[in-house]
C-alpha cells in the first residue's frame, strides 16, 4: 500500500497521516453517499429484480442469454462499431489536436469552443442534424442523391462528430504544453524529423492518445441515440438492446444480464483508462501553451491547417449549420416563424409554450451544476492526496455512470426511490440528480490534475504557521484551483443542458428540458413541430456554444485536464 | 497537535453536516414534490402514454362535478408506460392507468396491475370489447384498427387498383410499395404482424412474411418514420419526398390528414385497405394500491362516460366503445368502418408475442 510506505518513508508523526486518511474519508463520505444512493442502489435493485427471482439468484440466466445468437450479434456489432468509430475519430481528430495545440490562427478560441459544442449536444439533436444532411431529402440527397441513413457510415460519422472534441482537448491539451525544444534538441543531435518525433514527442503523447481513444471507445460502445436514430432497425448496440429489453419487452432478466455485460466491459475500459491516466501524470516537462503556439510556417503546415479547417467545416459546422438553416426555413419563406411559434401553447405537444423549456433547462442546469461541483469537487479533493489502491478504485468508480444505460438508472430510480423519506419519483430534483451523475466524472477529471499540481509543501507550511486545514485550503489551494473549478462548473453546466438519456426518462411532462422538448416535437407529425424542434435545437446549440466560449476565456495555458 | 486535531474533527463534522443537509434537502423536495396523489384525497392522478389527450372544458367539467383535481402523467410510449406501471405497482405513480392495449393486457393482468371496479353504465359498453368480465379489473375505453393505408393519387396515376387484403400485398403489382414498422419496437408494427398471424394461422404467417419480403416490404423503426417520411400519401411524407405509397398505419389516419391539411382538402388524400386490419382496444383500470381509490373510481367512470367518449375521437383519433356515442362528422365522412378486422385473444398474444417477434426479426430484418 502506498499509504503505508509514505508513513515509513516520511519522518512525520503517525498522527499526521492518520489525520490525512481521516480527512480523506470525510471528503469521500459525501460523494460515496451520493453515488451509493443515486447510482449503486437503484442499479443494483433493477439488476437484482431481473436475476434474483423467488429468493434465488439465477446466474444461469447469464449463460442462457449470452448463448443466444442474436444477443451475440448485438455484442459483436457494439464492439466493432466502437472500434471503427474510435479509429476513425483518431484518424480525423489527431491532426486537429496538433493544429489546435501548436498553431496560432485567427478565431482559434471560437473554433475550439465550436468543435466542443457537439460533445455536449443531446443525441436527438445530433441525429436530426445528420438526418437533415445525409438522410432522405437531406442536403447530400438533393445535391448528389447520396443517402447514408440506416447505414453504418451514418453512425460512424456521427460518432466522429460527437467525439472530435475529446481527442482535440485530451491530446491537444497536453501537446500544447510539451516543450518543443526537446524535439529540437534531438534534431540537433542528428535525428531525422520523423525519428525525433517518434522518440521524443510520441512517447510523451502516447498515454494521452490512449486515454482519448479509451474515452471515445467508451462513449461509442455505449452509444444509444445515434444508433437509434441513424441506424434503423437492423443495427442495435448493447445500450439500445438494454432499452428494448427493459422498456419494451419488460424482459428484466435479459436486461440485467446485458447490464452486467456492459458493466464488465465499461469496468475494463475504465481500468485501462485509469492506468493510462496515471502514466500520463508521470513527470513531463510542461511549458505554457501560449509560448508554444505560433503561426504556421511553410507549405506543409499551411496545408495541414487547411485540411483541419476543411474537416471541421464539413464534419461539424455543416451539420450544425443545417439545423440553423432549417430553423429559419419557415412555411412562408425564410424568417423567424418557427421561433415565434415557440411562444404559443397551441401545438398540442405540451401544456406550456415550448419556449419555457429554456427556462426549465437553465434552472435544472444551475441546480445540477451546484450538485456536480460539490460532489465532484469533494471527490477530486479526496483523490488529490497520495492515493492507495482503494482510492484509485474510487476514482474509476466515479466514471461508471458514463457507461451505464440511462434506462437502467431510470427504472432503478422508479423501484427504489419510491418510499418516504426518499420518494423522489415525481420530484423535480431527480432531473438535476441524474444529470449530476453524468457530470461528476467531468468535474473530477478537470480538477484532479490541477489539484495534484498544487505543491503539498505549501499546505504544510501553512499548517506549520498555524493555519487550520480549511484555512490552508482557502489560502493555498483555492487561488490555484478556482479557474479549474470555474471550468469544471461551466462544463457541468453545458453537460446538464445537453443531457438527454436520463432526463427524458424522468423529466415531468409539464417541465420539459430543451432536449426533451426537441425530442417530443420531433416525435409528432407536421412541419410546424419539425420547425420548432429545429429552432429549439438552434437555441440549445447557441447556449452551449456561449457557455463553452466563456470557458475558453477562463482557460489558462496550464491545464492538463481532459476537458 | 491539539489545533490540527480539532481542525480535522471540524472538517469531518462539516462533511457530516453537509451530508445531512443534502439528504434532508433531497427528502424534503421529495415529499413536497411527490405527485403520487397518495395522501391527497382532493386530487386524482391519471397515468397514461404520450398520446393521451382530452378537451380542456370536458376535463374541467369533470373536475367541477366530482370535486377532484385531475393530474395527468404522460409517461412515454405505450409499451414503456405499461412496463413502468408494472414495475412500480406496489407504490404506483397514480390512481388510474389508461392505455394498456390488447397486446399487453395479459402482461398487466398477470402482474396484478389493476384492482376491480365496475364502471357506471358498464352495460353500455359494446359487448365485442368486453374482456375480463366478472372481475372488472379493466374497462375498455377506445378501439382503433391498424391497417395498411394507401396514397390515392399514386394508384390513380398508375391506373392501378389499391390493394384490399393481406394476399394482395404479395402480388407483383405491389412490389416495393409497402413500408411497415419494426414489430419489436412499434405498436402498429406489432399489430400488423399479429393481424397476419390471425389471418394465416400459427403455422402460416411466417410463410406469408417470406413472400412479403420477397415482394420488397421495407421495415423502419417507428411509425413517425414510416408515415411521415417514407409514405408518399401523408403531408409529412410528401414534403420528405417519401416514395412508398403503402404504409401500415391506422384506419383513422385519413381523417387526420383532412383535419390537419393546409388548406383542408375536400377528400382525404389517403385510403384504407380494409382487409388488412387488426383491431386494437385500449383499456383503463384502477391501479392496485392506488392512494385515492374513490377518486380513481370516479375518474374511471368518467373515461367510460358519454361525455368523454364523444370527446375522444378528435383528440386521440380512436373510436368510442360506448353504444350510441355519436361520431364526429370528420370520422363519418372521411373515415372507414372496418367490418371484419382480425382479432386475437390477449392470452394468446401474451403466449406468442416474444417467440413470434423473435422469429419475425430473424426472418424479416436479418
CSV table of C-alpha atoms in Angstrom, one decimal, chain B residues 30 53 217 224:
chain,number,residue,atom,x,y,z
B,30,UNK,CA,-39.2,14.5,-2.4
B,53,UNK,CA,-55.5,13.9,-24.8
B,217,UNK,CA,-41.5,-4.8,-48.0
B,224,UNK,CA,-43.2,8.5,-37.4
